[in-house]
Amino acid sequence: MNGMTSQYQLLSNAIEFANQNHRAISQNLANVNTPNYEAQQLSFEQFLKHVETSPETEGDLLRSFQLENTPGLAYRSDGNNVDLDRELANLKKNDLAHQTLTQLLGSQLKIMKKAISG
């Protein structure tokens, strides 16, 4: 796989990871008042480890990623451990990552378009 295609694939997969992470954070926020709900997260380390072991794999890389319970959070009396402030901060952080990745992918596509059109 050439360099441009591999960069495009990596950025596409990173954007999809950010999309799935957004869904996980949103699920936590939606369940902030649900008794016995445990906050879950996608581990970015899983994504990096997968890319490191098979960087040129095409297709849906995220099928093997699983939500994990978020460790170290304090439980309230109703058994819920979702921290609203933490989840809102994670949502903003993930949004910034998604925006950055989307801009990088857009730049890669502009370079490819310019190379094709001359």
PDB file of N, CA, C and O in Angstrom, residues 34-105:
ATOM      1  N   THR A  34     -29.352   6.869  35.681  1.00  0.00           N
ATOM      2  CA  THR A  34     -29.852   5.497  35.678  1.00  0.00           C
ATOM      3  C   THR A  34     -29.210   4.720  36.821  1.00  0.00           C
ATOM      4  O   THR A  34     -27.987   4.599  36.878  1.00  0.00           O
ATOM      5  N   PRO A  35     -30.029   4.197  37.745  1.00  0.00           N
ATOM      6  CA  PRO A  35     -29.457   3.434  38.858  1.00  0.00           C
ATOM      7  C   PRO A  35     -28.637   2.238  38.374  1.00  0.00           C
ATOM      8  O   PRO A  35     -28.999   1.578  37.389  1.00  0.00           O
ATOM      9  N   ASN A  36     -27.524   1.995  39.031  1.00  0.00           N
ATOM     10  CA  ASN A  36     -26.625   0.862  38.775  1.00  0.00           C
ATOM     11  C   ASN A  36     -25.951   0.887  37.403  1.00  0.00           C
ATOM     12  O   ASN A  36     -25.381  -0.116  36.984  1.00  0.00           O
ATOM     13  N   TYR A  37     -26.000   2.019  36.706  1.00  0.00           N
ATOM     14  CA  TYR A  37     -25.300   2.119  35.412  1.00  0.00           C
ATOM     15  C   TYR A  37     -23.832   2.405  35.680  1.00  0.00           C
ATOM     16  O   TYR A  37     -23.483   3.246  36.504  1.00  0.00           O
ATOM     17  N   GLU A  38     -22.953   1.701  34.978  1.00  0.00           N
ATOM     18  CA  GLU A  38     -21.514   1.921  35.096  1.00  0.00           C
ATOM     19  C   GLU A  38     -20.996   2.583  33.824  1.00  0.00           C
ATOM     20  O   GLU A  38     -21.260   2.110  32.720  1.00  0.00           O
ATOM     21  N   ALA A  39     -20.250   3.660  34.002  1.00  0.00           N
ATOM     22  CA  ALA A  39     -19.679   4.376  32.869  1.00  0.00           C
ATOM     23  C   ALA A  39     -18.755   3.456  32.079  1.00  0.00           C
ATOM     24  O   ALA A  39     -18.027   2.646  32.647  1.00  0.00           O
ATOM     25  N   GLN A  40     -18.830   3.583  30.758  1.00  0.00           N
ATOM     26  CA  GLN A  40     -17.990   2.777  29.874  1.00  0.00           C
ATOM     27  C   GLN A  40     -17.180   3.680  28.966  1.00  0.00           C
ATOM     28  O   GLN A  40     -17.517   4.840  28.752  1.00  0.00           O
ATOM     29  N   GLN A  41     -16.114   3.107  28.417  1.00  0.00           N
ATOM     30  CA  GLN A  41     -15.246   3.873  27.535  1.00  0.00           C
ATOM     31  C   GLN A  41     -14.627   2.966  26.483  1.00  0.00           C
ATOM     32  O   GLN A  41     -14.543   1.759  26.659  1.00  0.00           O
ATOM     33  N   LEU A  42     -14.211   3.601  25.397  1.00  0.00           N
ATOM     34  CA  LEU A  42     -13.368   2.922  24.416  1.00  0.00           C
ATOM     35  C   LEU A  42     -11.938   3.307  24.743  1.00  0.00           C
ATOM     36  O   LEU A  42     -11.652   4.461  25.040  1.00  0.00           O
ATOM     37  N   SER A  43     -11.057   2.364  24.688  1.00  0.00           N
ATOM     38  CA  SER A  43      -9.661   2.611  25.021  1.00  0.00           C
ATOM     39  C   SER A  43      -8.890   2.996  23.758  1.00  0.00           C
ATOM     40  O   SER A  43      -8.808   2.216  22.810  1.00  0.00           O
ATOM     41  N   PHE A  44      -8.326   4.205  23.762  1.00  0.00           N
ATOM     42  CA  PHE A  44      -7.502   4.639  22.638  1.00  0.00           C
ATOM     43  C   PHE A  44      -6.279   3.748  22.494  1.00  0.00           C
ATOM     44  O   PHE A  44      -5.778   3.544  21.392  1.00  0.00           O
ATOM     45  N   GLU A  45      -5.840   3.185  23.605  1.00  0.00           N
ATOM     46  CA  GLU A  45      -4.700   2.269  23.575  1.00  0.00           C
ATOM     47  C   GLU A  45      -5.010   1.046  22.711  1.00  0.00           C
ATOM     48  O   GLU A  45      -4.133   0.524  22.035  1.00  0.00           O
ATOM     49  N   GLN A  46      -6.276   0.586  22.738  1.00  0.00           N
ATOM     50  CA  GLN A  46      -6.673  -0.532  21.881  1.00  0.00           C
ATOM     51  C   GLN A  46      -6.472  -0.166  20.411  1.00  0.00           C
ATOM     52  O   GLN A  46      -5.978  -0.962  19.623  1.00  0.00           O
ATOM     53  N   PHE A  47      -6.889   1.058  20.060  1.00  0.00           N
ATOM     54  CA  PHE A  47      -6.756   1.530  18.686  1.00  0.00           C
ATOM     55  C   PHE A  47      -5.288   1.583  18.277  1.00  0.00           C
ATOM     56  O   PHE A  47      -4.901   1.086  17.222  1.00  0.00           O
ATOM     57  N   LEU A  48      -4.453   2.182  19.137  1.00  0.00           N
ATOM     58  CA  LEU A  48      -3.024   2.290  18.828  1.00  0.00           C
ATOM     59  C   LEU A  48      -2.371   0.917  18.711  1.00  0.00           C
ATOM     60  O   LEU A  48      -1.553   0.687  17.821  1.00  0.00           O
ATOM     61  N   LYS A  49      -2.724   0.020  19.602  1.00  0.00           N
ATOM     62  CA  LYS A  49      -2.161  -1.321  19.570  1.00  0.00           C
ATOM     63  C   LYS A  49      -2.557  -2.044  18.288  1.00  0.00           C
ATOM     64  O   LYS A  49      -1.731  -2.705  17.658  1.00  0.00           O
ATOM     65  N   HIS A  50      -3.798  -1.873  17.874  1.00  0.00           N
ATOM     66  CA  HIS A  50      -4.264  -2.519  16.648  1.00  0.00           C
ATOM     67  C   HIS A  50      -3.538  -1.947  15.426  1.00  0.00           C
ATOM     68  O   HIS A  50      -3.130  -2.694  14.548  1.00  0.00           O
ATOM     69  N   VAL A  51      -3.384  -0.634  15.396  1.00  0.00           N
ATOM     70  CA  VAL A  51      -2.684   0.006  14.272  1.00  0.00           C
ATOM     71  C   VAL A  51      -1.232  -0.427  14.241  1.00  0.00           C
ATOM     72  O   VAL A  51      -0.666  -0.666  13.177  1.00  0.00           O
ATOM     73  N   GLU A  52      -0.636  -0.556  15.413  1.00  0.00           N
ATOM     74  CA  GLU A  52       0.769  -0.962  15.503  1.00  0.00           C
ATOM     75  C   GLU A  52       0.975  -2.389  14.997  1.00  0.00           C
ATOM     76  O   GLU A  52       1.950  -2.683  14.318  1.00  0.00           O
ATOM     77  N   THR A  53       0.044  -3.285  15.301  1.00  0.00           N
ATOM     78  CA  THR A  53       0.204  -4.685  14.917  1.00  0.00           C
ATOM     79  C   THR A  53      -0.231  -4.960  13.486  1.00  0.00           C
ATOM     80  O   THR A  53       0.273  -5.878  12.861  1.00  0.00           O
ATOM     81  N   SER A  54      -1.184  -4.181  12.957  1.00  0.00           N
ATOM     82  CA  SER A  54      -1.622  -4.395  11.574  1.00  0.00           C
ATOM     83  C   SER A  54      -1.947  -3.060  10.919  1.00  0.00           C
ATOM     84  O   SER A  54      -3.101  -2.753  10.661  1.00  0.00           O
ATOM     85  N   PRO A  55      -0.938  -2.238  10.634  1.00  0.00           N
ATOM     86  CA  PRO A  55      -1.168  -0.879  10.133  1.00  0.00           C
ATOM     87  C   PRO A  55      -1.783  -0.810   8.743  1.00  0.00           C
ATOM     88  O   PRO A  55      -2.377   0.193   8.395  1.00  0.00           O
ATOM     89  N   GLU A  56      -1.651  -1.851   7.953  1.00  0.00           N
ATOM     90  CA  GLU A  56      -2.144  -1.762   6.580  1.00  0.00           C
ATOM     91  C   GLU A  56      -3.451  -2.498   6.373  1.00  0.00           C
ATOM     92  O   GLU A  56      -3.882  -2.697   5.246  1.00  0.00           O
ATOM     93  N   THR A  57      -4.105  -2.898   7.432  1.00  0.00           N
ATOM     94  CA  THR A  57      -5.383  -3.579   7.314  1.00  0.00           C
ATOM     95  C   THR A  57      -6.440  -2.597   6.852  1.00  0.00           C
ATOM     96  O   THR A  57      -6.564  -1.516   7.395  1.00  0.00           O
ATOM     97  N   GLU A  58      -7.184  -2.984   5.841  1.00  0.00           N
ATOM     98  CA  GLU A  58      -8.260  -2.129   5.359  1.00  0.00           C
ATOM     99  C   GLU A  58      -9.579  -2.619   5.922  1.00  0.00           C
ATOM    100  O   GLU A  58      -9.694  -3.718   6.432  1.00  0.00           O
ATOM    101  N   GLY A  59     -10.599  -1.781   5.803  1.00  0.00           N
ATOM    102  CA  GLY A  59     -11.924  -2.180   6.250  1.00  0.00           C
ATOM    103  C   GLY A  59     -12.194  -1.725   7.665  1.00  0.00           C
ATOM    104  O   GLY A  59     -11.521  -0.866   8.203  1.00  0.00           O
ATOM    105  N   ASP A  60     -13.200  -2.339   8.253  1.00  0.00           N
ATOM    106  CA  ASP A  60     -13.654  -1.940   9.579  1.00  0.00           C
ATOM    107  C   ASP A  60     -12.745  -2.509  10.653  1.00  0.00           C
ATOM    108  O   ASP A  60     -12.867  -3.657  11.047  1.00  0.00           O
ATOM    109  N   LEU A  61     -11.824  -1.696  11.130  1.00  0.00           N
ATOM    110  CA  LEU A  61     -10.891  -2.135  12.164  1.00  0.00           C
ATOM    111  C   LEU A  61     -11.537  -2.180  13.535  1.00  0.00           C
ATOM    112  O   LEU A  61     -11.006  -2.778  14.453  1.00  0.00           O
ATOM    113  N   LEU A  62     -12.673  -1.530  13.691  1.00  0.00           N
ATOM    114  CA  LEU A  62     -13.210  -1.303  15.019  1.00  0.00           C
ATOM    115  C   LEU A  62     -14.107  -2.421  15.520  1.00  0.00           C
ATOM    116  O   LEU A  62     -14.578  -2.372  16.637  1.00  0.00           O
ATOM    117  N   ARG A  63     -14.332  -3.432  14.740  1.00  0.00           N
ATOM    118  CA  ARG A  63     -15.189  -4.523  15.204  1.00  0.00           C
ATOM    119  C   ARG A  63     -14.595  -5.230  16.402  1.00  0.00           C
ATOM    120  O   ARG A  63     -15.309  -5.753  17.233  1.00  0.00           O
ATOM    121  N   SER A  64     -13.277  -5.227  16.523  1.00  0.00           N
ATOM    122  CA  SER A  64     -12.632  -5.929  17.633  1.00  0.00           C
ATOM    123  C   SER A  64     -12.563  -5.080  18.898  1.00  0.00           C
ATOM    124  O   SER A  64     -12.224  -5.589  19.948  1.00  0.00           O
ATOM    125  N   PHE A  65     -12.886  -3.803  18.829  1.00  0.00           N
ATOM    126  CA  PHE A  65     -12.816  -2.933  20.000  1.00  0.00           C
ATOM    127  C   PHE A  65     -14.081  -3.081  20.824  1.00  0.00           C
ATOM    128  O   PHE A  65     -15.178  -3.113  20.300  1.00  0.00           O
ATOM    129  N   GLN A  66     -13.890  -3.149  22.116  1.00  0.00           N
ATOM    130  CA  GLN A  66     -15.024  -3.324  23.005  1.00  0.00           C
ATOM    131  C   GLN A  66     -15.026  -2.233  24.061  1.00  0.00           C
ATOM    132  O   GLN A  66     -13.972  -1.771  24.494  1.00  0.00           O
ATOM    133  N   LEU A  67     -16.234  -1.873  24.480  1.00  0.00           N
ATOM    134  CA  LEU A  67     -16.363  -0.930  25.579  1.00  0.00           C
ATOM    135  C   LEU A  67     -15.863  -1.583  26.853  1.00  0.00           C
ATOM    136  O   LEU A  67     -16.054  -2.778  27.063  1.00  0.00           O
ATOM    137  N   GLU A  68     -15.214  -0.782  27.659  1.00  0.00           N
ATOM    138  CA  GLU A  68     -14.710  -1.260  28.942  1.00  0.00           C
ATOM    139  C   GLU A  68     -15.316  -0.396  30.033  1.00  0.00           C
ATOM    140  O   GLU A  68     -15.562   0.795  29.822  1.00  0.00           O
ATOM    141  N   ASN A  69     -15.542  -0.985  31.203  1.00  0.00           N
ATOM    142  CA  ASN A  69     -15.969  -0.167  32.335  1.00  0.00           C
ATOM    143  C   ASN A  69     -14.840   0.792  32.680  1.00  0.00           C
ATOM    144  O   ASN A  69     -13.672   0.425  32.659  1.00  0.00           O
ATOM    145  N   THR A  70     -15.216   2.037  32.980  1.00  0.00           N
ATOM    146  CA  THR A  70     -14.228   3.047  33.310  1.00  0.00           C
ATOM    147  C   THR A  70     -13.742   2.817  34.734  1.00  0.00           C
ATOM    148  O   THR A  70     -14.536   2.888  35.668  1.00  0.00           O
ATOM    149  N   PRO A  71     -12.453   2.535  34.921  1.00  0.00           N
ATOM    150  CA  PRO A  71     -11.954   2.250  36.277  1.00  0.00           C
ATOM    151  C   PRO A  71     -11.759   3.520  37.102  1.00  0.00           C
ATOM    152  O   PRO A  71     -11.562   4.608  36.560  1.00  0.00           O
ATOM    153  N   GLY A  72     -11.817   3.363  38.404  1.00  0.00           N
ATOM    154  CA  GLY A  72     -11.456   4.432  39.321  1.00  0.00           C
ATOM    155  C   GLY A  72     -12.495   5.497  39.584  1.00  0.00           C
ATOM    156  O   GLY A  72     -12.182   6.522  40.180  1.00  0.00           O
ATOM    157  N   LEU A  73     -13.731   5.283  39.143  1.00  0.00           N
ATOM    158  CA  LEU A  73     -14.762   6.284  39.384  1.00  0.00           C
ATOM    159  C   LEU A  73     -15.524   5.950  40.663  1.00  0.00           C
ATOM    160  O   LEU A  73     -15.771   4.783  40.965  1.00  0.00           O
ATOM    161  N   ALA A  74     -15.914   6.979  41.392  1.00  0.00           N
ATOM    162  CA  ALA A  74     -16.657   6.791  42.637  1.00  0.00           C
ATOM    163  C   ALA A  74     -18.132   6.496  42.322  1.00  0.00           C
ATOM    164  O   ALA A  74     -18.719   7.106  41.425  1.00  0.00           O
ATOM    165  N   TYR A  75     -18.688   5.565  43.063  1.00  0.00           N
ATOM    166  CA  TYR A  75     -20.101   5.212  42.906  1.00  0.00           C
ATOM    167  C   TYR A  75     -20.951   6.065  43.837  1.00  0.00           C
ATOM    168  O   TYR A  75     -20.571   6.332  44.978  1.00  0.00           O
ATOM    169  N   ARG A  76     -22.109   6.471  43.330  1.00  0.00           N
ATOM    170  CA  ARG A  76     -23.076   7.177  44.168  1.00  0.00           C
ATOM    171  C   ARG A  76     -23.930   6.148  44.901  1.00  0.00           C
ATOM    172  O   ARG A  76     -23.797   4.938  44.681  1.00  0.00           O
ATOM    173  N   SER A  77     -24.815   6.623  45.742  1.00  0.00           N
ATOM    174  CA  SER A  77     -25.652   5.717  46.542  1.00  0.00           C
ATOM    175  C   SER A  77     -26.593   4.872  45.676  1.00  0.00           C
ATOM    176  O   SER A  77     -27.002   3.790  46.085  1.00  0.00           O
ATOM    177  N   ASP A  78     -26.914   5.344  44.448  1.00  0.00           N
ATOM    178  CA  ASP A  78     -27.796   4.569  43.564  1.00  0.00           C
ATOM    179  C   ASP A  78     -27.022   3.564  42.704  1.00  0.00           C
ATOM    180  O   ASP A  78     -27.591   2.908  41.845  1.00  0.00           O
ATOM    181  N   GLY A  79     -25.714   3.430  42.909  1.00  0.00           N
ATOM    182  CA  GLY A  79     -24.902   2.471  42.173  1.00  0.00           C
ATOM    183  C   GLY A  79     -24.373   2.984  40.849  1.00  0.00           C
ATOM    184  O   GLY A  79     -23.702   2.266  40.114  1.00  0.00           O
ATOM    185  N   ASN A  80     -24.655   4.224  40.509  1.00  0.00           N
ATOM    186  CA  ASN A  80     -24.209   4.829  39.258  1.00  0.00           C
ATOM    187  C   ASN A  80     -22.861   5.505  39.506  1.00  0.00           C
ATOM    188  O   ASN A  80     -22.653   6.111  40.548  1.00  0.00           O
ATOM    189  N   ASN A  81     -21.942   5.394  38.541  1.00  0.00           N
ATOM    190  CA  ASN A  81     -20.633   6.038  38.703  1.00  0.00           C
ATOM    191  C   ASN A  81     -20.313   7.042  37.605  1.00  0.00           C
ATOM    192  O   ASN A  81     -19.164   7.422  37.416  1.00  0.00           O
ATOM    193  N   VAL A  82     -21.320   7.511  36.860  1.00  0.00           N
ATOM    194  CA  VAL A  82     -21.081   8.483  35.793  1.00  0.00           C
ATOM    195  C   VAL A  82     -20.825   9.852  36.420  1.00  0.00           C
ATOM    196  O   VAL A  82     -21.620  10.339  37.217  1.00  0.00           O
ATOM    197  N   ASP A  83     -19.693  10.449  36.071  1.00  0.00           N
ATOM    198  CA  ASP A  83     -19.335  11.790  36.522  1.00  0.00           C
ATOM    199  C   ASP A  83     -19.650  12.753  35.376  1.00  0.00           C
ATOM    200  O   ASP A  83     -18.976  12.739  34.338  1.00  0.00           O
ATOM    201  N   LEU A  84     -20.676  13.568  35.555  1.00  0.00           N
ATOM    202  CA  LEU A  84     -21.148  14.451  34.493  1.00  0.00           C
ATOM    203  C   LEU A  84     -20.044  15.361  33.974  1.00  0.00           C
ATOM    204  O   LEU A  84     -19.847  15.491  32.760  1.00  0.00           O
ATOM    205  N   ASP A  85     -19.298  15.989  34.874  1.00  0.00           N
ATOM    206  CA  ASP A  85     -18.220  16.907  34.447  1.00  0.00           C
ATOM    207  C   ASP A  85     -17.143  16.175  33.653  1.00  0.00           C
ATOM    208  O   ASP A  85     -16.660  16.675  32.635  1.00  0.00           O
ATOM    209  N   ARG A  86     -16.789  14.989  34.088  1.00  0.00           N
ATOM    210  CA  ARG A  86     -15.769  14.187  33.393  1.00  0.00           C
ATOM    211  C   ARG A  86     -16.244  13.820  31.994  1.00  0.00           C
ATOM    212  O   ARG A  86     -15.494  13.913  31.022  1.00  0.00           O
ATOM    213  N   GLU A  87     -17.493  13.403  31.887  1.00  0.00           N
ATOM    214  CA  GLU A  87     -18.030  12.994  30.586  1.00  0.00           C
ATOM    215  C   GLU A  87     -18.141  14.177  29.634  1.00  0.00           C
ATOM    216  O   GLU A  87     -17.857  14.044  28.440  1.00  0.00           O
ATOM    217  N   LEU A  88     -18.538  15.337  30.145  1.00  0.00           N
ATOM    218  CA  LEU A  88     -18.607  16.528  29.289  1.00  0.00           C
ATOM    219  C   LEU A  88     -17.219  16.932  28.808  1.00  0.00           C
ATOM    220  O   LEU A  88     -17.048  17.325  27.646  1.00  0.00           O
ATOM    221  N   ALA A  89     -16.221  16.820  29.686  1.00  0.00           N
ATOM    222  CA  ALA A  89     -14.842  17.116  29.281  1.00  0.00           C
ATOM    223  C   ALA A  89     -14.364  16.109  28.230  1.00  0.00           C
ATOM    224  O   ALA A  89     -13.711  16.491  27.245  1.00  0.00           O
ATOM    225  N   ASN A  90     -14.696  14.829  28.420  1.00  0.00           N
ATOM    226  CA  ASN A  90     -14.324  13.801  27.433  1.00  0.00           C
ATOM    227  C   ASN A  90     -15.005  14.057  26.096  1.00  0.00           C
ATOM    228  O   ASN A  90     -14.407  13.841  25.037  1.00  0.00           O
ATOM    229  N   LEU A  91     -16.255  14.510  26.137  1.00  0.00           N
ATOM    230  CA  LEU A  91     -16.984  14.804  24.904  1.00  0.00           C
ATOM    231  C   LEU A  91     -16.308  15.935  24.139  1.00  0.00           C
ATOM    232  O   LEU A  91     -16.114  15.848  22.920  1.00  0.00           O
ATOM    233  N   LYS A  92     -15.899  16.986  24.850  1.00  0.00           N
ATOM    234  CA  LYS A  92     -15.215  18.114  24.208  1.00  0.00           C
ATOM    235  C   LYS A  92     -13.853  17.685  23.640  1.00  0.00           C
ATOM    236  O   LYS A  92     -13.502  18.030  22.512  1.00  0.00           O
ATOM    237  N   LYS A  93     -13.116  16.908  24.415  1.00  0.00           N
ATOM    238  CA  LYS A  93     -11.808  16.415  23.963  1.00  0.00           C
ATOM    239  C   LYS A  93     -11.965  15.558  22.705  1.00  0.00           C
ATOM    240  O   LYS A  93     -11.199  15.704  21.738  1.00  0.00           O
ATOM    241  N   ASN A  94     -12.965  14.689  22.715  1.00  0.00           N
ATOM    242  CA  ASN A  94     -13.205  13.822  21.557  1.00  0.00           C
ATOM    243  C   ASN A  94     -13.647  14.645  20.344  1.00  0.00           C
ATOM    244  O   ASN A  94     -13.251  14.361  19.218  1.00  0.00           O
ATOM    245  N   ASP A  95     -14.451  15.684  20.584  1.00  0.00           N
ATOM    246  CA  ASP A  95     -14.899  16.550  19.500  1.00  0.00           C
ATOM    247  C   ASP A  95     -13.714  17.260  18.845  1.00  0.00           C
ATOM    248  O   ASP A  95     -13.629  17.336  17.614  1.00  0.00           O
ATOM    249  N   LEU A  96     -12.799  17.744  19.665  1.00  0.00           N
ATOM    250  CA  LEU A  96     -11.603  18.405  19.116  1.00  0.00           C
ATOM    251  C   LEU A  96     -10.740  17.423  18.316  1.00  0.00           C
ATOM    252  O   LEU A  96     -10.216  17.769  17.251  1.00  0.00           O
ATOM    253  N   ALA A  97     -10.602  16.209  18.816  1.00  0.00           N
ATOM    254  CA  ALA A  97      -9.839  15.185  18.088  1.00  0.00           C
ATOM    255  C   ALA A  97     -10.506  14.885  16.752  1.00  0.00           C
ATOM    256  O   ALA A  97      -9.835  14.794  15.717  1.00  0.00           O
ATOM    257  N   HIS A  98     -11.833  14.759  16.759  1.00  0.00           N
ATOM    258  CA  HIS A  98     -12.573  14.470  15.517  1.00  0.00           C
ATOM    259  C   HIS A  98     -12.392  15.598  14.514  1.00  0.00           C
ATOM    260  O   HIS A  98     -12.157  15.349  13.323  1.00  0.00           O
ATOM    261  N   GLN A  99     -12.500  16.837  14.979  1.00  0.00           N
ATOM    262  CA  GLN A  99     -12.312  17.986  14.087  1.00  0.00           C
ATOM    263  C   GLN A  99     -10.915  17.992  13.481  1.00  0.00           C
ATOM    264  O   GLN A  99     -10.746  18.234  12.278  1.00  0.00           O
ATOM    265  N   THR A 100      -9.921  17.735  14.294  1.00  0.00           N
ATOM    266  CA  THR A 100      -8.537  17.725  13.825  1.00  0.00           C
ATOM    267  C   THR A 100      -8.321  16.630  12.790  1.00  0.00           C
ATOM    268  O   THR A 100      -7.728  16.864  11.732  1.00  0.00           O
ATOM    269  N   LEU A 101      -8.810  15.438  13.084  1.00  0.00           N
ATOM    270  CA  LEU A 101      -8.663  14.316  12.154  1.00  0.00           C
ATOM    271  C   LEU A 101      -9.381  14.594  10.836  1.00  0.00           C
ATOM    272  O   LEU A 101      -8.864  14.283   9.756  1.00  0.00           O
ATOM    273  N   THR A 102     -10.562  15.194  10.921  1.00  0.00           N
ATOM    274  CA  THR A 102     -11.323  15.520   9.711  1.00  0.00           C
ATOM    275  C   THR A 102     -10.580  16.546   8.870  1.00  0.00           C
ATOM    276  O   THR A 102     -10.521  16.437   7.643  1.00  0.00           O
ATOM    277  N   GLN A 103      -9.978  17.540   9.517  1.00  0.00           N
ATOM    278  CA  GLN A 103      -9.195  18.543   8.784  1.00  0.00           C
ATOM    279  C   GLN A 103      -7.966  17.921   8.130  1.00  0.00           C
ATOM    280  O   GLN A 103      -7.620  18.257   6.991  1.00  0.00           O
ATOM    281  N   LEU A 104      -7.305  17.019   8.847  1.00  0.00           N
ATOM    282  CA  LEU A 104      -6.138  16.339   8.269  1.00  0.00           C
ATOM    283  C   LEU A 104      -6.536  15.507   7.056  1.00  0.00           C
ATOM    284  O   LEU A 104      -5.843  15.505   6.034  1.00  0.00           O
ATOM    285  N   LEU A 105      -7.653  14.787   7.170  1.00  0.00           N
ATOM    286  CA  LEU A 105      -8.123  13.980   6.037  1.00  0.00           C
ATOM    287  C   LEU A 105      -8.483  14.880   4.865  1.00  0.00           C
ATOM    288  O   LEU A 105      -8.145  14.575   3.715  1.00  0.00           O
TER     289      LEU A 105
END
